[in-house]
PDB file of C-alpha atoms in Angstrom:
ATOM      1  CA  MET A 143       5.006  21.293   8.956  1.00 52.00           C
ATOM      2  CA  GLY A 144       7.958  21.808  10.786  1.00 56.00           C
ATOM      3  CA  ASP A 145      10.679  19.431   9.137  1.00 73.00           C
ATOM      4  CA  LYS A 146      11.512  17.589  12.680  1.00 81.00           C
ATOM      5  CA  LYS A 147       7.498  16.429  11.813  1.00 81.00           C
ATOM      6  CA  LEU A 148       8.278  16.062   8.274  1.00 85.00           C
ATOM      7  CA  VAL A 149      10.917  13.744   8.955  1.00 89.00           C
ATOM      8  CA  TYR A 150       8.983  12.204  12.117  1.00 92.00           C
ATOM      9  CA  ALA A 151       5.886  10.982   9.430  1.00 94.00           C
ATOM     10  CA  GLU A 152       8.260  10.177   6.198  1.00 93.00           C
ATOM     11  CA  MET A 153       9.852   7.523   9.313  1.00 95.00           C
ATOM     12  CA  ILE A 154       6.782   6.616  10.163  1.00 96.00           C
ATOM     13  CA  LEU A 155       5.801   5.619   6.093  1.00 96.00           C
ATOM     14  CA  LEU A 156       9.025   3.754   5.813  1.00 95.00           C
ATOM     15  CA  LEU A 157       7.950   1.669   8.777  1.00 96.00           C
ATOM     16  CA  VAL A 158       5.080   0.680   7.006  1.00 96.00           C
ATOM     17  CA  ALA A 159       6.431   0.023   3.274  1.00 94.00           C
ATOM     18  CA  PHE A 160       8.642  -2.376   5.240  1.00 93.00           C
ATOM     19  CA  PHE A 161       5.374  -3.914   6.783  1.00 94.00           C
ATOM     20  CA  TRP A 162       4.398  -4.707   3.670  1.00 91.00           C
ATOM     21  CA  GLY A 163       7.541  -5.056   2.045  1.00 87.00           C
ATOM     22  CA  ILE A 164       7.737  -8.345   4.166  1.00 88.00           C
ATOM     23  CA  ASN A 165       4.280  -9.434   4.666  1.00 87.00           C
ATOM     24  CA  PRO A 166       4.301 -11.210   1.248  1.00 83.00           C
ATOM     25  CA  PRO A 167       6.632 -13.550   1.925  1.00 81.00           C
ATOM     26  CA  ILE A 168       4.824 -14.220   5.406  1.00 87.00           C
ATOM     27  CA  MET A 169       0.821 -14.823   3.813  1.00 86.00           C
ATOM     28  CA  LYS A 170       2.665 -17.341   1.407  1.00 83.00           C
ATOM     29  CA  VAL A 171       3.228 -19.513   5.192  1.00 89.00           C
ATOM     30  CA  GLY A 172      -0.224 -19.504   5.981  1.00 91.00           C
ATOM     31  CA  LEU A 173      -1.377 -20.111   2.175  1.00 89.00           C
ATOM     32  CA  ALA A 174       0.136 -22.776   1.972  1.00 90.00           C
ATOM     33  CA  TYR A 175      -1.821 -24.274   4.475  1.00 96.00           C
ATOM     34  CA  LEU A 176      -5.293 -22.548   3.809  1.00 96.00           C
ATOM     35  CA  PRO A 177      -7.089 -21.283   0.659  1.00 95.00           C
ATOM     36  CA  PRO A 178      -7.151 -17.531  -0.232  1.00 93.00           C
ATOM     37  CA  LEU A 179     -10.253 -16.025   0.485  1.00 95.00           C
ATOM     38  CA  PRO A 180     -10.097 -18.206   4.227  1.00 97.00           C
ATOM     39  CA  TYR A 181      -6.929 -16.868   4.866  1.00 96.00           C
ATOM     40  CA  ASN A 182      -7.871 -13.113   3.901  1.00 96.00           C
ATOM     41  CA  ALA A 183     -10.473 -13.779   6.035  1.00 97.00           C
ATOM     42  CA  LEU A 184      -9.346 -14.684   9.352  1.00 98.00           C
ATOM     43  CA  ARG A 185      -6.311 -12.268   9.335  1.00 97.00           C
ATOM     44  CA  MET A 186      -9.530  -9.590   9.124  1.00 98.00           C
ATOM     45  CA  LEU A 187     -11.060 -10.937  12.065  1.00 98.00           C
ATOM     46  CA  ILE A 188      -7.598 -10.657  13.575  1.00 98.00           C
ATOM     47  CA  ALA A 189      -7.470  -6.980  12.433  1.00 98.00           C
ATOM     48  CA  MET A 190     -10.898  -5.805  13.143  1.00 98.00           C
ATOM     49  CA  ALA A 191     -10.223  -6.917  16.821  1.00 98.00           C
ATOM     50  CA  VAL A 192      -6.935  -5.309  17.252  1.00 98.00           C
ATOM     51  CA  ALA A 193      -8.132  -2.130  15.814  1.00 98.00           C
ATOM     52  CA  TRP A 194     -11.140  -1.851  18.323  1.00 98.00           C
ATOM     53  CA  VAL A 195      -8.729  -2.426  21.013  1.00 98.00           C
ATOM     54  CA  ALA A 196      -6.883   0.398  19.849  1.00 98.00           C
ATOM     55  CA  LEU A 197      -9.680   2.607  20.178  1.00 98.00           C
ATOM     56  CA  VAL A 198     -10.726   1.643  23.368  1.00 98.00           C
ATOM     57  CA  TRP A 199      -7.431   2.681  24.625  1.00 98.00           C
ATOM     58  CA  SER A 200      -6.863   5.711  22.529  1.00 97.00           C
ATOM     59  CA  LYS A 201     -10.068   6.780  23.770  1.00 97.00           C
ATOM     60  CA  SER A 202     -10.655   8.955  20.899  1.00 96.00           C
ATOM     61  CA  TYR A 203     -13.819   7.567  20.194  1.00 96.00           C
ATOM     62  CA  ARG A 204     -16.269  10.480  19.046  1.00 96.00           C
ATOM     63  CA  PRO A 205     -19.673   9.716  17.111  1.00 96.00           C
ATOM     64  CA  PHE A 206     -20.152   9.728  13.530  1.00 97.00           C
ATOM     65  CA  GLY A 207     -22.045  12.708  11.881  1.00 95.00           C
ATOM     66  CA  ARG A 208     -24.279  11.077   9.652  1.00 96.00           C
ATOM     67  CA  ALA A 209     -22.263  12.250   6.395  1.00 96.00           C
ATOM     68  CA  ASP A 210     -19.130  11.210   7.968  1.00 98.00           C
ATOM     69  CA  PHE A 211     -20.434   7.955   8.195  1.00 97.00           C
ATOM     70  CA  ARG A 212     -21.882   7.470   4.706  1.00 98.00           C
ATOM     71  CA  GLN A 213     -18.197   8.558   3.528  1.00 98.00           C
ATOM     72  CA  VAL A 214     -16.563   5.839   6.123  1.00 98.00           C
ATOM     73  CA  PHE A 215     -19.130   3.291   4.175  1.00 98.00           C
ATOM     74  CA  LEU A 216     -18.227   4.308   0.805  1.00 98.00           C
ATOM     75  CA  LEU A 217     -14.237   4.262   1.961  1.00 98.00           C
ATOM     76  CA  SER A 218     -15.137   0.592   2.997  1.00 98.00           C
ATOM     77  CA  LEU A 219     -16.788  -0.324   0.553  1.00 97.00           C
ATOM     78  CA  PHE A 220     -15.382   0.938  -2.799  1.00 97.00           C
ATOM     79  CA  GLY A 221     -11.735   0.946  -1.370  1.00 97.00           C
ATOM     80  CA  PHE A 222     -10.806  -1.291   1.544  1.00 97.00           C
ATOM     81  CA  PHE A 223     -13.130  -3.946   0.429  1.00 98.00           C
ATOM     82  CA  VAL A 224     -12.537  -3.841  -2.953  1.00 97.00           C
ATOM     83  CA  PHE A 225      -8.687  -3.399  -2.398  1.00 96.00           C
ATOM     84  CA  GLN A 226      -9.012  -6.766  -0.161  1.00 94.00           C
ATOM     85  CA  LEU A 227     -11.731  -8.863  -2.244  1.00 94.00           C
ATOM     86  CA  PHE A 228      -9.818  -8.336  -5.694  1.00 93.00           C
ATOM     87  CA  PHE A 229      -6.272  -8.241  -4.702  1.00 89.00           C
ATOM     88  CA  THR A 230      -7.154 -11.427  -3.527  1.00 87.00           C
ATOM     89  CA  LEU A 231      -8.992 -12.964  -6.101  1.00 88.00           C
ATOM     90  CA  GLY A 232      -6.078 -11.389  -8.702  1.00 86.00           C
ATOM     91  CA  VAL A 233      -2.891 -12.808  -6.863  1.00 79.00           C
ATOM     92  CA  GLU A 234      -4.037 -16.209  -7.708  1.00 77.00           C
ATOM     93  CA  ARG A 235      -5.175 -15.465 -11.324  1.00 80.00           C
ATOM     94  CA  THR A 236      -2.035 -13.788 -12.715  1.00 76.00           C
ATOM     95  CA  THR A 237       1.687 -13.620 -12.623  1.00 71.00           C
ATOM     96  CA  ALA A 238       4.127 -12.443  -8.879  1.00 68.00           C
ATOM     97  CA  GLY A 239       5.723 -10.338 -11.921  1.00 68.00           C
ATOM     98  CA  ASN A 240       2.214  -8.837 -12.758  1.00 74.00           C
ATOM     99  CA  ALA A 241       1.262  -8.348  -9.533  1.00 76.00           C
ATOM    100  CA  SER A 242       4.083  -6.614  -8.278  1.00 78.00           C
ATOM    101  CA  LEU A 243       3.915  -4.539 -11.215  1.00 80.00           C
ATOM    102  CA  LEU A 244      -0.004  -3.146 -11.327  1.00 83.00           C
ATOM    103  CA  LEU A 245      -0.095  -2.739  -7.398  1.00 85.00           C
ATOM    104  CA  GLY A 246       3.382  -0.193  -7.894  1.00 88.00           C
ATOM    105  CA  LEU A 247       0.672   1.653  -9.851  1.00 90.00           C
ATOM    106  CA  LEU A 248      -0.788   3.106  -6.624  1.00 94.00           C
ATOM    107  CA  PRO A 249       0.946   6.422  -7.078  1.00 94.00           C
ATOM    108  CA  VAL A 250      -0.344   6.356 -10.246  1.00 93.00           C
ATOM    109  CA  SER A 251      -3.899   5.980  -9.382  1.00 94.00           C
ATOM    110  CA  VAL A 252      -3.796   8.368  -6.572  1.00 96.00           C
ATOM    111  CA  ALA A 253      -2.205  11.553  -8.855  1.00 95.00           C
ATOM    112  CA  ILE A 254      -5.002  10.689 -11.350  1.00 95.00           C
ATOM    113  CA  ILE A 255      -8.380  10.754  -8.397  1.00 96.00           C
ATOM    114  CA  ASN A 256      -6.402  14.378  -7.373  1.00 96.00           C
ATOM    115  CA  LYS A 257      -6.158  15.567 -10.452  1.00 94.00           C
ATOM    116  CA  VAL A 258      -9.986  14.631 -12.097  1.00 94.00           C
ATOM    117  CA  CYS A 259     -11.507  15.471  -8.471  1.00 94.00           C
ATOM    118  CA  LYS A 260      -9.341  18.392  -7.954  1.00 93.00           C
ATOM    119  CA  ILE A 261      -8.310  17.256  -4.261  1.00 93.00           C
ATOM    120  CA  GLU A 262      -4.596  18.133  -4.035  1.00 94.00           C
ATOM    121  CA  GLU A 263      -2.184  19.427  -6.777  1.00 91.00           C
ATOM    122  CA  ILE A 264      -0.108  17.308  -8.440  1.00 91.00           C
ATOM    123  CA  THR A 265       3.464  19.168  -9.261  1.00 90.00           C
ATOM    124  CA  LEU A 266       6.379  18.750 -11.409  1.00 90.00           C
ATOM    125  CA  PRO A 267       8.337  16.923  -8.775  1.00 90.00           C
ATOM    126  CA  VAL A 268       5.047  14.843  -7.862  1.00 91.00           C
ATOM    127  CA  THR A 269       5.095  14.090 -11.014  1.00 92.00           C
ATOM    128  CA  LEU A 270       8.744  13.189 -12.039  1.00 93.00           C
ATOM    129  CA  GLY A 271       8.813  11.184  -8.268  1.00 92.00           C
ATOM    130  CA  ILE A 272       5.852   8.772  -9.792  1.00 93.00           C
ATOM    131  CA  LEU A 273       7.720   7.905 -12.695  1.00 94.00           C
ATOM    132  CA  LEU A 274      11.141   7.458 -11.320  1.00 94.00           C
ATOM    133  CA  SER A 275       8.888   4.877  -9.166  1.00 92.00           C
ATOM    134  CA  LEU A 276       6.950   3.293 -11.116  1.00 92.00           C
ATOM    135  CA  GLY A 277      10.024   2.850 -13.116  1.00 92.00           C
ATOM    136  CA  GLY A 278      11.998   1.120 -10.226  1.00 89.00           C
ATOM    137  CA  VAL A 279       9.300  -1.133  -9.513  1.00 90.00           C
ATOM    138  CA  VAL A 280       9.684  -2.129 -13.406  1.00 87.00           C
ATOM    139  CA  LEU A 281      13.418  -3.165 -13.198  1.00 88.00           C
ATOM    140  CA  ILE A 282      12.996  -5.209  -9.808  1.00 85.00           C
ATOM    141  CA  VAL A 283      10.456  -6.983 -11.013  1.00 82.00           C
ATOM    142  CA  VAL A 284      12.486  -7.662 -14.261  1.00 82.00           C
ATOM    143  CA  GLY A 285      15.506  -8.370 -12.122  1.00 79.00           C
ATOM    144  CA  SER A 286      13.855 -10.613  -9.935  1.00 72.00           C
ATOM    145  CA  GLY A 287      13.171 -12.960 -12.532  1.00 72.00           C
ATOM    146  CA  LYS A 288       9.406 -12.689 -12.058  1.00 70.00           C
ATOM    147  CA  GLU A 289       7.272 -13.121 -15.378  1.00 66.00           C
ATOM    148  CA  LEU A 290       5.032 -10.401 -17.050  1.00 66.00           C
ATOM    149  CA  SER A 291       2.650 -11.665 -19.054  1.00 67.00           C
ATOM    150  CA  LEU A 292      -0.191 -10.452 -21.371  1.00 67.00           C
ATOM    151  CA  ALA A 293      -1.814 -13.871 -21.870  1.00 69.00           C
ATOM    152  CA  SER A 294      -5.122 -14.559 -21.804  1.00 71.00           C
ATOM    153  CA  ALA A 295      -5.083 -16.483 -19.059  1.00 67.00           C
ATOM    154  CA  HIS A 296      -3.334 -13.572 -16.631  1.00 75.00           C
ATOM    155  CA  VAL A 297      -5.316 -11.221 -18.046  1.00 83.00           C
ATOM    156  CA  THR A 298      -8.265 -12.340 -15.295  1.00 86.00           C
ATOM    157  CA  GLY A 299      -5.972 -11.249 -13.050  1.00 84.00           C
ATOM    158  CA  ALA A 300      -4.840  -8.441 -13.773  1.00 85.00           C
ATOM    159  CA  LEU A 301      -8.119  -6.540 -14.061  1.00 90.00           C
ATOM    160  CA  PHE A 302      -9.030  -7.787 -10.629  1.00 91.00           C
ATOM    161  CA  LEU A 303      -4.999  -5.886  -9.574  1.00 90.00           C
ATOM    162  CA  LEU A 304      -5.431  -3.083 -11.405  1.00 91.00           C
ATOM    163  CA  GLY A 305      -9.366  -2.485  -9.905  1.00 94.00           C
ATOM    164  CA  ALA A 306      -7.257  -3.515  -6.563  1.00 93.00           C
ATOM    165  CA  GLN A 307      -4.874  -0.472  -6.322  1.00 94.00           C
ATOM    166  CA  THR A 308      -7.576   1.938  -7.937  1.00 95.00           C
ATOM    167  CA  GLY A 309      -9.478   0.783  -4.848  1.00 96.00           C
ATOM    168  CA  TYR A 310      -6.868   1.432  -2.410  1.00 96.00           C
ATOM    169  CA  GLY A 311      -5.960   4.753  -4.359  1.00 96.00           C
ATOM    170  CA  TYR A 312      -9.526   5.645  -3.787  1.00 97.00           C
ATOM    171  CA  TYR A 313      -9.126   4.695   0.072  1.00 97.00           C
ATOM    172  CA  THR A 314      -5.723   6.714   0.368  1.00 96.00           C
ATOM    173  CA  VAL A 315      -7.088   9.990  -1.182  1.00 97.00           C
ATOM    174  CA  PHE A 316     -10.590  10.510   0.397  1.00 96.00           C
ATOM    175  CA  SER A 317      -9.756   8.958   3.946  1.00 95.00           C
ATOM    176  CA  ARG A 318      -7.414  12.305   4.374  1.00 93.00           C
ATOM    177  CA  GLY A 319     -10.770  14.335   4.896  1.00 93.00           C
ATOM    178  CA  LEU A 320     -11.721  12.574   7.758  1.00 96.00           C
ATOM    179  CA  LEU A 321      -8.651  12.930   9.862  1.00 94.00           C
ATOM    180  CA  THR A 322     -10.074  16.640  10.612  1.00 93.00           C
ATOM    181  CA  ARG A 323     -12.396  15.642  12.672  1.00 95.00           C
ATOM    182  CA  TYR A 324     -11.642  11.875  13.861  1.00 97.00           C
ATOM    183  CA  SER A 325      -8.493  10.155  15.527  1.00 97.00           C
ATOM    184  CA  THR A 326      -6.757   7.565  12.823  1.00 97.00           C
ATOM    185  CA  TYR A 327      -7.748   4.961  15.148  1.00 97.00           C
ATOM    186  CA  GLN A 328     -11.522   5.556  14.809  1.00 98.00           C
ATOM    187  CA  ILE A 329     -11.270   5.657  11.032  1.00 98.00           C
ATOM    188  CA  THR A 330      -9.201   2.439  10.719  1.00 97.00           C
ATOM    189  CA  ALA A 331     -11.341   0.632  13.568  1.00 98.00           C
ATOM    190  CA  TYR A 332     -14.957   1.018  11.507  1.00 98.00           C
ATOM    191  CA  ILE A 333     -13.335   0.663   7.771  1.00 98.00           C
ATOM    192  CA  ILE A 334     -11.501  -2.508   8.716  1.00 98.00           C
ATOM    193  CA  THR A 335     -14.856  -3.447  10.248  1.00 98.00           C
ATOM    194  CA  ILE A 336     -17.116  -2.879   7.492  1.00 98.00           C
ATOM    195  CA  THR A 337     -14.610  -4.864   4.927  1.00 98.00           C
ATOM    196  CA  THR A 338     -14.400  -7.703   7.622  1.00 98.00           C
ATOM    197  CA  VAL A 339     -18.227  -7.969   7.660  1.00 98.00           C
ATOM    198  CA  LEU A 340     -18.720  -7.720   3.770  1.00 97.00           C
ATOM    199  CA  PHE A 341     -15.737 -10.067   3.462  1.00 97.00           C
ATOM    200  CA  LEU A 342     -17.496 -12.816   5.593  1.00 97.00           C
ATOM    201  CA  LEU A 343     -20.511 -12.521   3.377  1.00 96.00           C
ATOM    202  CA  VAL A 344     -17.932 -13.739   0.530  1.00 95.00           C
ATOM    203  CA  SER A 345     -15.985 -15.805   2.047  1.00 96.00           C
ATOM    204  CA  LEU A 346     -18.156 -17.779   4.746  1.00 96.00           C
ATOM    205  CA  PRO A 347     -18.763 -20.634   2.344  1.00 96.00           C
ATOM    206  CA  ALA A 348     -14.974 -21.848   1.708  1.00 97.00           C
ATOM    207  CA  MET A 349     -14.426 -20.814   5.382  1.00 97.00           C
ATOM    208  CA  ALA A 350     -17.188 -23.342   6.098  1.00 97.00           C
ATOM    209  CA  ALA A 351     -15.271 -25.743   4.301  1.00 97.00           C
ATOM    210  CA  VAL A 352     -11.963 -25.768   5.888  1.00 97.00           C
ATOM    211  CA  ASP A 353     -10.808 -28.194   8.766  1.00 97.00           C
ATOM    212  CA  TRP A 354      -9.607 -25.523  11.257  1.00 97.00           C
ATOM    213  CA  ARG A 355      -8.140 -27.963  13.883  1.00 96.00           C
ATOM    214  CA  ALA A 356      -5.742 -29.207  11.102  1.00 97.00           C
ATOM    215  CA  VAL A 357      -4.185 -26.006  10.243  1.00 97.00           C
ATOM    216  CA  PRO A 358      -0.872 -25.834  11.967  1.00 98.00           C
ATOM    217  CA  ALA A 359       0.594 -23.012  13.824  1.00 97.00           C
ATOM    218  CA  ALA A 360       2.803 -21.625  11.623  1.00 96.00           C
ATOM    219  CA  GLY A 361      -0.394 -20.975   9.166  1.00 96.00           C
ATOM    220  CA  TYR A 362      -2.209 -18.996  12.456  1.00 98.00           C
ATOM    221  CA  CYS A 363       1.166 -16.864  13.088  1.00 97.00           C
ATOM    222  CA  SER A 364       1.260 -16.356   9.626  1.00 95.00           C
ATOM    223  CA  ALA A 365      -2.369 -14.630   9.755  1.00 97.00           C
ATOM    224  CA  ILE A 366      -1.620 -13.082  13.087  1.00 98.00           C
ATOM    225  CA  TYR A 367       1.394 -11.184  11.411  1.00 96.00           C
ATOM    226  CA  SER A 368      -0.841  -9.991   8.755  1.00 94.00           C
ATOM    227  CA  GLY A 369      -3.785  -8.967  10.375  1.00 97.00           C
ATOM    228  CA  VAL A 370      -1.879  -7.200  13.436  1.00 98.00           C
ATOM    229  CA  PHE A 371       0.685  -5.404  11.485  1.00 97.00           C
ATOM    230  CA  ALA A 372       0.610  -5.381   7.458  1.00 94.00           C
ATOM    231  CA  LEU A 373      -3.467  -4.862   8.273  1.00 97.00           C
ATOM    232  CA  THR A 374      -4.053  -2.834  11.466  1.00 97.00           C
ATOM    233  CA  VAL A 375      -0.480  -0.890  12.723  1.00 97.00           C
ATOM    234  CA  GLY A 376       0.030  -0.327   8.490  1.00 97.00           C
ATOM    235  CA  ASN A 377      -3.432   1.275   8.308  1.00 97.00           C
ATOM    236  CA  PHE A 378      -3.149   3.486  11.616  1.00 97.00           C
ATOM    237  CA  LEU A 379      -0.238   4.359  10.179  1.00 97.00           C
ATOM    238  CA  TRP A 380      -0.860   5.097   6.039  1.00 97.00           C
ATOM    239  CA  ILE A 381      -3.841   6.967   7.031  1.00 96.00           C
ATOM    240  CA  TRP A 382      -1.997   9.509   9.721  1.00 96.00           C
ATOM    241  CA  GLY A 383       1.063   9.650   7.204  1.00 96.00           C
ATOM    242  CA  VAL A 384      -1.318  10.889   4.618  1.00 96.00           C
ATOM    243  CA  GLY A 385      -2.874  13.354   6.726  1.00 94.00           C
ATOM    244  CA  LYS A 386       0.607  14.555   7.442  1.00 93.00           C
ATOM    245  CA  LEU A 387       2.133  14.301   3.764  1.00 93.00           C
ATOM    246  CA  GLY A 388      -0.833  14.330   1.633  1.00 94.00           C
ATOM    247  CA  SER A 389      -1.645  11.390  -0.497  1.00 95.00           C
ATOM    248  CA  PRO A 390       0.367  12.017  -3.676  1.00 94.00           C
ATOM    249  CA  LYS A 391       3.071  12.145  -1.842  1.00 93.00           C
ATOM    250  CA  ALA A 392       2.685   9.322   0.642  1.00 95.00           C
ATOM    251  CA  ALA A 393       1.218   7.038  -1.881  1.00 95.00           C
ATOM    252  CA  LEU A 394       5.321   7.013  -3.056  1.00 94.00           C
ATOM    253  CA  TYR A 395       6.015   5.130  -0.145  1.00 95.00           C
ATOM    254  CA  ASN A 396       3.988   2.189  -1.119  1.00 93.00           C
ATOM    255  CA  ASN A 397       6.730   1.652  -3.886  1.00 92.00           C
ATOM    256  CA  LEU A 398       9.250   0.801  -1.314  1.00 92.00           C
ATOM    257  CA  SER A 399       7.985  -2.302  -0.557  1.00 90.00           C
ATOM    258  CA  PRO A 400       9.311  -4.243  -3.258  1.00 86.00           C
ATOM    259  CA  VAL A 401      12.760  -2.976  -1.787  1.00 88.00           C
ATOM    260  CA  PHE A 402      12.160  -4.251   1.757  1.00 87.00           C
ATOM    261  CA  ALA A 403      10.903  -7.091  -0.128  1.00 83.00           C
ATOM    262  CA  ILE A 404      13.358  -7.924  -1.936  1.00 81.00           C
ATOM    263  CA  THR A 405      16.299  -7.163   1.010  1.00 83.00           C
ATOM    264  CA  THR A 406      14.742  -9.024   3.707  1.00 78.00           C
ATOM    265  CA  GLY A 407      14.937 -12.156   0.737  1.00 77.00           C
ATOM    266  CA  TYR A 408      18.667 -11.373   0.319  1.00 78.00           C
ATOM    267  CA  LEU A 409      19.566 -11.266   4.019  1.00 81.00           C
ATOM    268  CA  PHE A 410      17.462 -14.103   5.549  1.00 75.00           C
ATOM    269  CA  LEU A 411      16.188 -16.392   2.452  1.00 69.00           C
ATOM    270  CA  HIS A 412      19.569 -16.148   0.535  1.00 74.00           C
ATOM    271  CA  GLU A 413      17.593 -15.176  -2.813  1.00 73.00           C
ATOM    272  CA  ALA A 414      19.350 -12.908  -5.476  1.00 74.00           C
ATOM    273  CA  PHE A 415      19.815  -9.123  -5.283  1.00 77.00           C
ATOM    274  CA  GLY A 416      20.955  -7.979  -8.610  1.00 84.00           C
ATOM    275  CA  TRP A 417      22.064  -4.945 -10.767  1.00 88.00           C
ATOM    276  CA  LEU A 418      18.541  -4.697 -11.813  1.00 85.00           C
ATOM    277  CA  GLN A 419      17.246  -4.564  -8.479  1.00 86.00           C
ATOM    278  CA  PHE A 420      19.731  -2.074  -6.910  1.00 90.00           C
ATOM    279  CA  ALA A 421      18.908   0.136 -10.135  1.00 93.00           C
ATOM    280  CA  GLY A 422      15.072  -0.141  -9.202  1.00 89.00           C
ATOM    281  CA  ALA A 423      15.854   0.796  -5.448  1.00 90.00           C
ATOM    282  CA  VAL A 424      17.464   3.749  -6.115  1.00 93.00           C
ATOM    283  CA  ALA A 425      15.232   4.564  -8.674  1.00 93.00           C
ATOM    284  CA  ILE A 426      12.442   4.660  -5.954  1.00 92.00           C
ATOM    285  CA  THR A 427      14.605   6.151  -3.669  1.00 92.00           C
ATOM    286  CA  ALA A 428      15.301   8.909  -5.923  1.00 93.00           C
ATOM    287  CA  GLY A 429      11.713   9.666  -6.991  1.00 91.00           C
ATOM    288  CA  LEU A 430      10.843   9.953  -3.097  1.00 91.00           C
ATOM    289  CA  TYR A 431      14.317  12.439  -2.602  1.00 89.00           C
ATOM    290  CA  ILE A 432      12.632  14.564  -5.702  1.00 90.00           C
ATOM    291  CA  THR A 433       9.295  14.615  -3.989  1.00 89.00           C
ATOM    292  CA  ARG A 434      10.535  15.290  -0.659  1.00 83.00           C
ATOM    293  CA  THR A 435      12.949  18.399  -1.940  1.00 82.00           C
ATOM    294  CA  LYS A 436      10.393  19.856  -4.240  1.00 72.00           C
ATOM    295  CA  GLY A 437      13.058  19.435  -7.415  1.00 56.00           C
ATOM    296  CA  ALA A 438      15.405  21.546  -5.393  1.00 59.00           C
ATOM    297  CA  PHE A 439      18.083  19.622  -6.926  1.00 54.00           C
ATOM    298  CA  LEU A 440      16.718  19.631 -10.637  1.00 54.00           C
ATOM    299  CA  ARG A 441      16.258  23.458 -10.059  1.00 55.00           C
ATOM    300  CA  ARG A 442      19.426  23.984  -8.890  1.00 60.00           C
ATOM    301  CA  SER A 443      21.144  22.026 -11.667  1.00 56.00           C
ATOM    302  CA  MET A 444      18.780  23.771 -14.383  1.00 54.00           C
ATOM    303  CA  ARG A 445      20.194  27.249 -12.814  1.00 58.00           C
ATOM    304  CA  ARG A 446      24.080  26.305 -12.707  1.00 60.00           C
ATOM    305  CA  GLY A 447      22.748  25.242 -16.556  1.00 57.00           C
ATOM    306  CA  ARG A 448      21.593  28.773 -17.550  1.00 57.00           C
ATOM    307  CA  GLU A 449      24.482  30.170 -15.655  1.00 55.00           C
ATOM    308  CA  LYS A 450      26.919  28.530 -17.899  1.00 57.00           C
ATOM    309  CA  GLU A 451      25.039  29.607 -20.821  1.00 57.00           C
ATOM    310  CA  THR A 452      25.533  32.688 -20.080  1.00 56.00           C
ATOM    311  CA  ILE A 453      28.850  32.797 -19.414  1.00 57.00           C
ATOM    312  CA  ASN A 454      29.841  31.003 -22.564  1.00 57.00           C
ATOM    313  CA  ARG A 455      27.735  33.562 -24.707  1.00 56.00           C
TER     314      ARG A 455
END
């Protein structure tokens, strides 16, 4: 891939991280008026409608082969649906700190899946990038004052979130192969549609109990943003970016989301932005840099060190 195309793909994934980073505070607005399951079902329905409009507009539809449709169904069931359901159940059962840290494990899950299934190579620079990125998430969580808890009351939620990000890792890794035959619009539209149908089966009783006329405009606007930008546009671009950069490198951009979240909170909500959070943002960015340059900086430093040792001898 040429440098310009590489930079373009990186900019696209930065945009995705921005959409996802500001999504949690926007979701909180809607969740103040709607229970988690009905709220998520609403944004899934919105996402499904927008995804199909985009697919029709793109004129990129082509019939799925039987094996490919089976793969799309499995990606929906064990990937995107597991993520949506377990994320919804997990967030309300554990602390915000646990949630942020566990979702920051996505690059680790992607690396493990690639290693076990022998799909993409996990190089040393990618490994260093993952470690720095994960360390950065820890610093941001600690610096934000979010509680990390191993109390039994929070373990169930933590396990749900661990399953959620593992499901998203599965979806991230195995969606790439479909891009050689189908457009990102078609893949995303089908995955969101299948996931929405499955999610409705789980959430219909809770949705029936909601007085939808009593939900204010702010609640619906929250679901519209989350459905359109975080779900539809975000996943259109995410799958496309994974296809261009590969899943191990692309997964690191997921951990930029908390950086955008704390920056947005500082600029618009007057929330604190301390040195630990700044150090975390630097660590995540450094991890991306090392991965992007394939460790060129480290290799130069090691070479200079060996040259100095030779001179000293």
